[in-house]
PDB file of C-alpha atoms in Angstrom:
ATOM      1  CA  VAL A   1     -53.111  70.327 240.427  1.00 38.00           C
ATOM      2  CA  GLU A   2     -55.920  72.878 240.669  1.00 45.00           C
ATOM      3  CA  VAL A   3     -55.444  75.547 243.330  1.00 47.00           C
ATOM      4  CA  ILE A   4     -57.994  78.274 244.017  1.00 54.00           C
ATOM      5  CA  VAL A   5     -56.124  81.529 244.561  1.00 55.00           C
ATOM      6  CA  GLY A   6     -59.065  83.933 244.667  1.00 60.00           C
ATOM      7  CA  GLU A   7     -62.361  85.103 243.268  1.00 67.00           C
ATOM      8  CA  LEU A   8     -63.047  88.127 241.064  1.00 70.00           C
ATOM      9  CA  GLY A   9     -65.989  90.458 241.426  1.00 71.00           C
ATOM     10  CA  GLU A  10     -67.718  93.025 239.242  1.00 75.00           C
ATOM     11  CA  GLY A  11     -65.350  95.512 237.603  1.00 72.00           C
ATOM     12  CA  GLU A  12     -62.149  93.666 238.523  1.00 77.00           C
ATOM     13  CA  ILE A  13     -59.348  92.969 236.059  1.00 76.00           C
ATOM     14  CA  ILE A  14     -57.014  90.035 235.489  1.00 76.00           C
ATOM     15  CA  GLY A  15     -53.923  89.472 233.376  1.00 78.00           C
ATOM     16  CA  GLU A  16     -52.582  93.028 233.341  1.00 80.00           C
ATOM     17  CA  LEU A  17     -49.216  92.081 234.877  1.00 74.00           C
ATOM     18  CA  SER A  18     -48.652  89.389 232.259  1.00 78.00           C
ATOM     19  CA  MET A  19     -49.274  91.950 229.510  1.00 78.00           C
ATOM     20  CA  LEU A  20     -47.059  94.605 231.096  1.00 81.00           C
ATOM     21  CA  ARG A  21     -44.186  92.158 231.614  1.00 77.00           C
ATOM     22  CA  ASN A  22     -44.787  90.222 228.387  1.00 80.00           C
ATOM     23  CA  LEU A  23     -45.188  86.921 230.235  1.00 77.00           C
ATOM     24  CA  THR A  24     -47.524  83.977 229.775  1.00 75.00           C
ATOM     25  CA  ARG A  25     -50.487  83.874 232.141  1.00 70.00           C
ATOM     26  CA  SER A  26     -50.009  82.213 235.516  1.00 67.00           C
ATOM     27  CA  ALA A  27     -53.682  81.581 236.292  1.00 70.00           C
ATOM     28  CA  THR A  28     -56.960  80.690 234.614  1.00 74.00           C
ATOM     29  CA  VAL A  29     -60.267  82.457 235.251  1.00 74.00           C
ATOM     30  CA  VAL A  30     -63.400  80.315 235.120  1.00 73.00           C
ATOM     31  CA  ALA A  31     -66.882  81.880 235.006  1.00 73.00           C
ATOM     32  CA  MET A  32     -69.216  80.073 237.409  1.00 66.00           C
ATOM     33  CA  GLU A  33     -72.298  81.895 236.038  1.00 72.00           C
ATOM     34  CA  ARG A  34     -73.269  84.017 233.017  1.00 79.00           C
ATOM     35  CA  THR A  35     -70.690  86.814 232.826  1.00 81.00           C
ATOM     36  CA  HIS A  36     -69.957  89.769 230.531  1.00 84.00           C
ATOM     37  CA  CYS A  37     -66.244  90.489 230.071  1.00 83.00           C
ATOM     38  CA  LEU A  38     -64.230  93.047 228.139  1.00 81.00           C
ATOM     39  CA  VAL A  39     -61.225  91.327 226.556  1.00 83.00           C
ATOM     40  CA  LEU A  40     -58.309  93.416 225.277  1.00 82.00           C
ATOM     41  CA  PRO A  41     -55.391  92.009 223.265  1.00 87.00           C
ATOM     42  CA  GLN A  42     -51.973  93.003 224.582  1.00 87.00           C
ATOM     43  CA  THR A  43     -51.292  95.536 221.818  1.00 88.00           C
ATOM     44  CA  GLU A  44     -54.622  97.289 222.358  1.00 88.00           C
ATOM     45  CA  PHE A  45     -54.182  97.255 226.127  1.00 84.00           C
ATOM     46  CA  LEU A  46     -50.767  98.938 225.884  1.00 87.00           C
ATOM     47  CA  LYS A  47     -52.064 101.521 223.398  1.00 89.00           C
ATOM     48  CA  VAL A  48     -54.906 102.462 225.731  1.00 84.00           C
ATOM     49  CA  LEU A  49     -52.500 102.889 228.647  1.00 86.00           C
ATOM     50  CA  GLN A  50     -50.203 105.111 226.574  1.00 89.00           C
ATOM     51  CA  SER A  51     -53.056 107.302 225.389  1.00 91.00           C
ATOM     52  CA  SER A  52     -54.989 107.614 228.665  1.00 89.00           C
ATOM     53  CA  THR A  53     -53.301 109.011 231.759  1.00 89.00           C
ATOM     54  CA  GLU A  54     -56.514 108.499 233.702  1.00 88.00           C
ATOM     55  CA  LEU A  55     -56.610 104.783 232.898  1.00 83.00           C
ATOM     56  CA  ALA A  56     -52.892 104.373 233.660  1.00 87.00           C
ATOM     57  CA  LEU A  57     -53.368 105.992 237.076  1.00 88.00           C
ATOM     58  CA  ALA A  58     -56.402 103.810 237.762  1.00 85.00           C
ATOM     59  CA  LEU A  59     -54.321 100.729 236.961  1.00 84.00           C
ATOM     60  CA  LEU A  60     -51.554 101.925 239.294  1.00 86.00           C
ATOM     61  CA  ARG A  61     -54.102 102.405 242.078  1.00 86.00           C
ATOM     62  CA  THR A  62     -55.418  98.891 241.469  1.00 83.00           C
ATOM     63  CA  LEU A  63     -51.936  97.359 241.592  1.00 82.00           C
ATOM     64  CA  ALA A  64     -51.014  99.349 244.713  1.00 84.00           C
ATOM     65  CA  GLY A  65     -54.213  98.160 246.381  1.00 82.00           C
ATOM     66  CA  ARG A  66     -53.396  94.554 245.568  1.00 77.00           C
ATOM     67  CA  LEU A  67     -49.913  94.919 247.059  1.00 77.00           C
ATOM     68  CA  TYR A  68     -51.409  96.401 250.220  1.00 73.00           C
ATOM     69  CA  ASP A  69     -53.976  93.603 250.488  1.00 74.00           C
ATOM     70  CA  THR A  70     -51.284  90.977 249.907  1.00 67.00           C
ATOM     71  CA  ASP A  71     -49.066  92.407 252.658  1.00 67.00           C
ATOM     72  CA  ARG A  72     -52.028  92.504 255.022  1.00 68.00           C
ATOM     73  CA  ARG A  73     -52.952  88.888 254.254  1.00 65.00           C
ATOM     74  CA  LEU A  74     -49.358  87.724 254.685  1.00 60.00           C
ATOM     75  CA  SER A  75     -49.127  89.329 258.117  1.00 60.00           C
ATOM     76  CA  ARG A  76     -52.535  87.966 259.072  1.00 65.00           C
ATOM     77  CA  TYR A  77     -51.880  84.483 257.733  1.00 68.00           C
ATOM     78  CA  ALA A  78     -48.337  84.011 259.041  1.00 75.00           C
ATOM     79  CA  PRO A  79     -47.681  80.254 259.276  1.00 85.00           C
ATOM     80  CA  ASP A  80     -47.595  78.480 262.610  1.00 89.00           C
ATOM     81  CA  PRO A  81     -43.969  78.762 263.842  1.00 90.00           C
ATOM     82  CA  VAL A  82     -43.877  75.182 265.173  1.00 95.00           C
ATOM     83  CA  THR A  83     -45.395  73.181 262.311  1.00 95.00           C
ATOM     84  CA  GLY A  84     -45.181  75.554 259.356  1.00 92.00           C
ATOM     85  CA  LEU A  85     -48.868  74.995 258.627  1.00 93.00           C
ATOM     86  CA  ALA A  86     -51.431  77.727 258.110  1.00 90.00           C
ATOM     87  CA  GLY A  87     -53.426  78.811 261.144  1.00 90.00           C
ATOM     88  CA  ARG A  88     -57.029  79.355 262.209  1.00 90.00           C
ATOM     89  CA  ARG A  89     -57.629  82.622 260.330  1.00 87.00           C
ATOM     90  CA  ALA A  90     -56.278  81.282 257.066  1.00 87.00           C
ATOM     91  CA  PHE A  91     -58.405  78.162 257.454  1.00 92.00           C
ATOM     92  CA  HIS A  92     -61.709  79.979 257.785  1.00 91.00           C
ATOM     93  CA  ASP A  93     -61.029  82.268 254.810  1.00 87.00           C
ATOM     94  CA  GLN A  94     -59.786  79.461 252.564  1.00 89.00           C
ATOM     95  CA  TYR A  95     -62.605  77.175 253.697  1.00 93.00           C
ATOM     96  CA  ARG A  96     -65.218  79.690 252.544  1.00 90.00           C
ATOM     97  CA  ARG A  97     -63.710  79.740 249.060  1.00 88.00           C
ATOM     98  CA  LEU A  98     -63.443  75.961 248.817  1.00 91.00           C
ATOM     99  CA  ALA A  99     -66.966  75.478 250.198  1.00 92.00           C
ATOM    100  CA  ALA A 100     -68.396  77.917 247.645  1.00 89.00           C
ATOM    101  CA  VAL A 101     -66.756  75.988 244.808  1.00 87.00           C
ATOM    102  CA  ALA A 102     -67.995  72.671 246.238  1.00 89.00           C
ATOM    103  CA  ARG A 103     -71.563  73.992 246.359  1.00 90.00           C
ATOM    104  CA  ARG A 104     -71.392  75.207 242.760  1.00 87.00           C
ATOM    105  CA  ARG A 105     -69.950  71.917 241.531  1.00 87.00           C
ATOM    106  CA  LYS A 106     -72.131  69.823 243.872  1.00 88.00           C
ATOM    107  CA  THR A 107     -69.112  67.756 244.900  1.00 89.00           C
ATOM    108  CA  GLY A 108     -69.464  67.865 248.699  1.00 91.00           C
ATOM    109  CA  GLY A 109     -66.730  68.197 251.285  1.00 94.00           C
ATOM    110  CA  LEU A 110     -65.265  66.262 254.210  1.00 96.00           C
ATOM    111  CA  LEU A 111     -63.863  67.856 257.369  1.00 97.00           C
ATOM    112  CA  LEU A 112     -61.493  66.060 259.752  1.00 97.00           C
ATOM    113  CA  VAL A 113     -60.532  67.282 263.229  1.00 98.00           C
ATOM    114  CA  VAL A 114     -57.383  65.781 264.764  1.00 98.00           C
ATOM    115  CA  ASP A 115     -56.526  66.195 268.459  1.00 97.00           C
ATOM    116  CA  VAL A 116     -53.089  65.198 269.748  1.00 97.00           C
ATOM    117  CA  PHE A 117     -53.648  62.833 272.674  1.00 96.00           C
ATOM    118  CA  GLN A 118     -52.407  64.152 276.059  1.00 96.00           C
ATOM    119  CA  LEU A 119     -50.203  66.894 274.619  1.00 96.00           C
ATOM    120  CA  LYS A 120     -50.341  68.833 277.906  1.00 96.00           C
ATOM    121  CA  ALA A 121     -49.135  65.795 279.844  1.00 97.00           C
ATOM    122  CA  ILE A 122     -46.274  65.374 277.357  1.00 97.00           C
ATOM    123  CA  ASN A 123     -45.295  69.022 277.776  1.00 96.00           C
ATOM    124  CA  ASP A 124     -45.469  68.777 281.576  1.00 97.00           C
ATOM    125  CA  ARG A 125     -43.322  65.639 281.778  1.00 96.00           C
ATOM    126  CA  TRP A 126     -40.906  65.994 278.863  1.00 96.00           C
ATOM    127  CA  GLY A 127     -40.891  69.719 278.201  1.00 96.00           C
ATOM    128  CA  TYR A 128     -42.169  71.844 275.346  1.00 96.00           C
ATOM    129  CA  GLY A 129     -39.320  70.782 273.055  1.00 96.00           C
ATOM    130  CA  ILE A 130     -40.640  67.213 272.938  1.00 97.00           C
ATOM    131  CA  GLY A 131     -44.198  68.515 272.709  1.00 97.00           C
ATOM    132  CA  ASP A 132     -43.220  70.554 269.656  1.00 97.00           C
ATOM    133  CA  ASP A 133     -41.568  67.472 268.133  1.00 98.00           C
ATOM    134  CA  VAL A 134     -44.872  65.621 268.567  1.00 98.00           C
ATOM    135  CA  LEU A 135     -46.793  68.444 266.894  1.00 98.00           C
ATOM    136  CA  ARG A 136     -44.377  68.439 263.956  1.00 97.00           C
ATOM    137  CA  ILE A 137     -44.737  64.670 263.566  1.00 97.00           C
ATOM    138  CA  VAL A 138     -48.529  64.955 263.405  1.00 98.00           C
ATOM    139  CA  ALA A 139     -48.364  67.914 261.006  1.00 97.00           C
ATOM    140  CA  ASP A 140     -45.943  66.123 258.675  1.00 97.00           C
ATOM    141  CA  ALA A 141     -48.055  62.954 258.789  1.00 97.00           C
ATOM    142  CA  LEU A 142     -51.132  64.950 257.783  1.00 96.00           C
ATOM    143  CA  VAL A 143     -49.293  66.560 254.877  1.00 95.00           C
ATOM    144  CA  GLU A 144     -47.870  63.228 253.690  1.00 94.00           C
ATOM    145  CA  GLY A 145     -51.180  61.419 254.140  1.00 93.00           C
ATOM    146  CA  THR A 146     -53.380  63.854 252.214  1.00 93.00           C
ATOM    147  CA  ARG A 147     -53.578  65.550 248.817  1.00 90.00           C
ATOM    148  CA  THR A 148     -51.965  68.826 247.867  1.00 87.00           C
ATOM    149  CA  THR A 149     -55.445  70.248 247.208  1.00 87.00           C
ATOM    150  CA  ASP A 150     -56.619  69.546 250.781  1.00 93.00           C
ATOM    151  CA  LEU A 151     -56.648  72.395 253.305  1.00 94.00           C
ATOM    152  CA  ILE A 152     -54.542  71.526 256.385  1.00 95.00           C
ATOM    153  CA  VAL A 153     -54.111  73.872 259.360  1.00 95.00           C
ATOM    154  CA  ARG A 154     -53.092  73.915 262.975  1.00 96.00           C
ATOM    155  CA  HIS A 155     -56.348  75.215 264.364  1.00 95.00           C
ATOM    156  CA  GLY A 156     -54.898  75.911 267.790  1.00 89.00           C
ATOM    157  CA  GLY A 157     -53.134  74.177 270.682  1.00 92.00           C
ATOM    158  CA  ASP A 158     -53.332  70.430 270.154  1.00 95.00           C
ATOM    159  CA  GLU A 159     -55.899  70.586 267.332  1.00 97.00           C
ATOM    160  CA  PHE A 160     -55.458  70.252 263.580  1.00 98.00           C
ATOM    161  CA  VAL A 161     -58.221  70.605 260.980  1.00 98.00           C
ATOM    162  CA  ILE A 162     -58.305  69.328 257.395  1.00 97.00           C
ATOM    163  CA  PHE A 163     -60.952  70.108 254.788  1.00 97.00           C
ATOM    164  CA  PHE A 164     -61.132  67.716 251.838  1.00 95.00           C
ATOM    165  CA  PRO A 165     -62.883  69.116 248.747  1.00 90.00           C
ATOM    166  CA  ASP A 166     -64.387  66.497 246.438  1.00 87.00           C
ATOM    167  CA  ALA A 167     -64.292  63.814 249.148  1.00 90.00           C
ATOM    168  CA  GLY A 168     -67.099  61.619 250.437  1.00 90.00           C
ATOM    169  CA  PRO A 169     -67.918  60.180 253.875  1.00 89.00           C
ATOM    170  CA  GLY A 170     -66.458  56.839 252.820  1.00 90.00           C
ATOM    171  CA  ASP A 171     -63.015  58.412 252.474  1.00 93.00           C
ATOM    172  CA  ALA A 172     -62.726  59.317 256.167  1.00 93.00           C
ATOM    173  CA  ASP A 173     -61.601  55.961 257.569  1.00 93.00           C
ATOM    174  CA  ILE A 174     -59.127  55.526 254.709  1.00 94.00           C
ATOM    175  CA  VAL A 175     -57.515  58.878 255.503  1.00 94.00           C
ATOM    176  CA  ILE A 176     -57.473  58.218 259.261  1.00 96.00           C
ATOM    177  CA  THR A 177     -55.768  54.852 258.783  1.00 96.00           C
ATOM    178  CA  ARG A 178     -53.192  56.371 256.447  1.00 96.00           C
ATOM    179  CA  VAL A 179     -52.432  59.237 258.837  1.00 97.00           C
ATOM    180  CA  ARG A 180     -52.050  56.877 261.799  1.00 96.00           C
ATOM    181  CA  GLU A 181     -49.560  54.796 259.828  1.00 97.00           C
ATOM    182  CA  LYS A 182     -47.616  57.932 258.867  1.00 97.00           C
ATOM    183  CA  ILE A 183     -47.539  59.104 262.502  1.00 97.00           C
ATOM    184  CA  LYS A 184     -46.217  55.748 263.688  1.00 96.00           C
ATOM    185  CA  ALA A 185     -43.523  55.684 261.003  1.00 97.00           C
ATOM    186  CA  LEU A 186     -42.375  59.269 261.624  1.00 97.00           C
ATOM    187  CA  ALA A 187     -42.358  58.860 265.411  1.00 96.00           C
ATOM    188  CA  GLY A 188     -40.153  55.785 265.092  1.00 95.00           C
ATOM    189  CA  LYS A 189     -37.842  57.445 262.598  1.00 96.00           C
ATOM    190  CA  ARG A 190     -37.390  60.599 264.699  1.00 96.00           C
ATOM    191  CA  GLY A 191     -36.992  58.746 267.971  1.00 95.00           C
ATOM    192  CA  VAL A 192     -39.328  60.727 270.207  1.00 95.00           C
ATOM    193  CA  PRO A 193     -39.488  59.234 273.732  1.00 95.00           C
ATOM    194  CA  VAL A 194     -43.302  59.200 273.859  1.00 96.00           C
ATOM    195  CA  ALA A 195     -46.137  57.447 272.070  1.00 95.00           C
ATOM    196  CA  VAL A 196     -47.722  59.800 269.535  1.00 97.00           C
ATOM    197  CA  ARG A 197     -51.458  59.218 269.360  1.00 96.00           C
ATOM    198  CA  CYS A 198     -54.397  61.228 268.071  1.00 97.00           C
ATOM    199  CA  ASN A 199     -58.168  61.332 268.309  1.00 97.00           C
ATOM    200  CA  PHE A 200     -60.197  61.935 265.150  1.00 97.00           C
ATOM    201  CA  GLY A 201     -63.584  63.445 264.410  1.00 97.00           C
ATOM    202  CA  VAL A 202     -65.320  63.561 261.019  1.00 97.00           C
ATOM    203  CA  ALA A 203     -68.080  65.655 259.462  1.00 97.00           C
ATOM    204  CA  TYR A 204     -69.428  65.592 255.899  1.00 97.00           C
ATOM    205  CA  ALA A 205     -71.698  67.911 253.939  1.00 95.00           C
ATOM    206  CA  GLN A 206     -73.021  67.423 250.426  1.00 94.00           C
ATOM    207  CA  ALA A 207     -73.379  71.216 250.268  1.00 94.00           C
ATOM    208  CA  PRO A 208     -70.724  72.604 252.663  1.00 95.00           C
ATOM    209  CA  PRO A 209     -72.050  75.662 254.562  1.00 94.00           C
ATOM    210  CA  ASP A 210     -70.423  79.055 254.144  1.00 92.00           C
ATOM    211  CA  SER A 211     -69.052  78.908 257.694  1.00 94.00           C
ATOM    212  CA  ALA A 212     -67.009  75.950 258.936  1.00 95.00           C
ATOM    213  CA  GLU A 213     -68.395  76.234 262.485  1.00 96.00           C
ATOM    214  CA  GLU A 214     -71.245  73.776 261.910  1.00 95.00           C
ATOM    215  CA  LEU A 215     -68.921  71.127 260.485  1.00 97.00           C
ATOM    216  CA  LEU A 216     -66.421  71.711 263.302  1.00 97.00           C
ATOM    217  CA  ARG A 217     -69.156  71.096 265.887  1.00 97.00           C
ATOM    218  CA  GLU A 218     -70.260  67.925 264.112  1.00 97.00           C
ATOM    219  CA  ALA A 219     -66.664  66.689 263.929  1.00 97.00           C
ATOM    220  CA  ASP A 220     -66.162  67.360 267.658  1.00 96.00           C
ATOM    221  CA  GLN A 221     -69.319  65.379 268.435  1.00 97.00           C
ATOM    222  CA  ASP A 222     -68.118  62.543 266.215  1.00 96.00           C
ATOM    223  CA  MET A 223     -64.790  62.538 268.070  1.00 96.00           C
ATOM    224  CA  LEU A 224     -66.602  62.144 271.388  1.00 95.00           C
ATOM    225  CA  ARG A 225     -68.584  59.207 269.991  1.00 93.00           C
ATOM    226  CA  ARG A 226     -65.390  57.540 268.759  1.00 90.00           C
ATOM    227  CA  LYS A 227     -63.794  57.869 272.212  1.00 84.00           C
ATOM    228  CA  ARG A 228     -66.613  55.926 273.905  1.00 78.00           C
TER     229      ARG A 228
END
């Protein structure tokens, strides 16, 4: 499974923790364009650190900065407490990375918007506990009905969004059918006292834009057409 964990820019380093801890690498760096890199074997890297206080301090500052950035991202991207999925902020940041890769590889991308049908009415009649059960059923069905490389989030309220890298427009109906079957099976298994139904909207781009807003608008329009 290929998972994109980040992108490196000019002057950045990779692999220093593996060398310091004498571990095998945990990630692979792929150059998407012509790149000049300085490669140091472990023994040379350690010698340079031992002989240069300035370089050692620079490395410490880099590592401290990464820890700070990681803590900030974790607090910003805290998972949704009801479904355990990522939220809106995480979606838009991760989407930009996946869209950039899709444009470079010319593989396209499919976006699916899922609205839980009459969630407010369910909450009003049965209470928020049942409403949360419905949200968890839909979230679990989306996870079970998609690939591990797909980006799945609770975008807010009754809305979920999934971005499928390397997927075409012909895959949409297949995914929707699979998710509906998963929802029906999970609702029956968990015994919720309401029918769990969803509306779907689809958007596709051969070259996904940097912002997801355009695809989200197209998917919302497609959902309205499907409701007619």
